[in-house]
Amino acid sequence: GGGLQNAQTTLSAGYNARKAILLLTDGMANTNPTIANVQAGLGDTHVCSVGFGTPGTLDGPKLRDLSERQGGIYVSGPDALELRKFFVDCF
């Protein structure tokens, strides 16, 4: 959540009306603020998420929900080719 909050603050200081965040995370809430706490403040910022971790250490549903609500896409554990495709599809 803190990373999203910092990214949104940085983007808000810019002049480009189109804003996007690439989030690389496990999605686990281990410090405040959490993703749920900052999601409302993202406005129309596009968010694409890459989930890193194993199924037991990754909150994929949370990241998928965040990305879809913000007009982006989510992928977890991508190999090099999947990651290239993800960047093309997302941005």
Coordinates of C-alpha atoms in Angstrom, one line a residue:
G1 CA 0.0 0.0 0.0
G2 CA 2.8 2.4 0.8
G3 CA 4.4 1.9 -2.6
L4 CA 1.1 2.6 -4.3
Q5 CA 0.6 5.7 -2.2
N6 CA 4.1 7.0 -2.9
A7 CA 3.6 6.3 -6.7
Q8 CA 0.3 8.1 -6.8
T9 CA 1.8 11.1 -5.0
T10 CA 4.6 11.3 -7.5
L11 CA 2.2 10.9 -10.4
S12 CA -0.1 13.6 -9.1
A13 CA 2.7 16.1 -9.2
G14 CA 3.1 15.6 -12.9
Y15 CA 1.3 17.2 -15.8
N16 CA 0.3 14.1 -17.9
A17 CA -3.4 13.4 -17.5
R18 CA -2.8 9.7 -18.2
K19 CA -1.2 8.0 -15.2
A20 CA -0.1 4.4 -14.7
I21 CA 1.6 2.3 -12.0
L22 CA 3.4 -0.9 -12.4
L23 CA 3.2 -2.8 -9.1
L24 CA 5.6 -5.6 -8.3
T25 CA 4.7 -7.3 -5.0
D26 CA 3.5 -10.3 -3.2
G27 CA 0.3 -8.4 -2.2
M28 CA 0.6 -9.4 1.4
A29 CA -0.5 -6.8 3.9
N30 CA 2.4 -6.6 6.4
T31 CA 2.7 -2.9 7.0
N32 CA 0.3 0.1 6.9
P33 CA -1.0 1.5 4.8
T34 CA -2.6 -1.5 3.1
I35 CA -3.7 -1.7 -0.5
A36 CA -7.3 -1.5 0.6
N37 CA -6.5 1.7 2.5
V38 CA -5.0 3.5 -0.5
Q39 CA -7.1 2.1 -3.4
A40 CA -9.8 4.8 -3.2
G41 CA -7.1 7.5 -3.6
L42 CA -5.9 6.1 -6.9
G43 CA -8.7 7.7 -8.8
D44 CA -8.4 6.8 -12.5
T45 CA -4.7 5.8 -12.4
H46 CA -4.2 2.6 -14.4
V47 CA -2.6 -0.2 -12.3
C48 CA -0.9 -3.3 -13.6
S49 CA 0.4 -5.8 -11.1
V50 CA 3.0 -8.5 -11.2
G51 CA 2.6 -11.0 -8.3
F52 CA 5.8 -12.6 -7.0
G53 CA 5.7 -15.6 -4.7
T54 CA 4.3 -19.0 -4.3
P55 CA 0.5 -19.6 -4.0
G56 CA 0.9 -19.7 -0.2
T57 CA 2.9 -16.4 0.0
L58 CA 1.0 -14.4 -2.6
D59 CA -2.3 -12.7 -2.4
G60 CA -3.3 -13.0 -6.1
P61 CA -7.0 -12.4 -5.6
K62 CA -6.3 -9.0 -4.0
L63 CA -3.8 -8.0 -6.8
R64 CA -6.2 -9.2 -9.5
D65 CA -9.0 -7.2 -8.0
L66 CA -6.9 -4.1 -7.6
S67 CA -5.7 -4.3 -11.2
E68 CA -9.1 -4.9 -12.7
R69 CA -10.7 -2.1 -10.7
Q70 CA -8.0 0.3 -11.9
G71 CA -8.3 -0.8 -15.6
G72 CA -5.2 -2.9 -15.6
I73 CA -4.2 -6.5 -15.7
Y74 CA -2.5 -8.9 -13.3
V75 CA 0.0 -11.8 -13.8
S76 CA 1.8 -14.0 -11.3
G77 CA 5.0 -15.9 -11.7
P78 CA 5.6 -14.9 -15.3
D79 CA 8.5 -16.3 -17.3
A80 CA 10.4 -14.0 -19.6
L81 CA 8.1 -14.3 -22.6
E82 CA 4.9 -13.9 -20.5
L83 CA 6.4 -10.8 -18.8
R84 CA 7.2 -9.2 -22.2
K85 CA 3.6 -9.9 -23.3
F86 CA 2.3 -8.5 -20.1
F87 CA 4.1 -5.2 -20.6
V88 CA 2.8 -4.9 -24.1
D89 CA -0.8 -5.7 -23.0
C90 CA -0.6 -3.4 -20.0
F91 CA 1.0 -0.3 -21.4

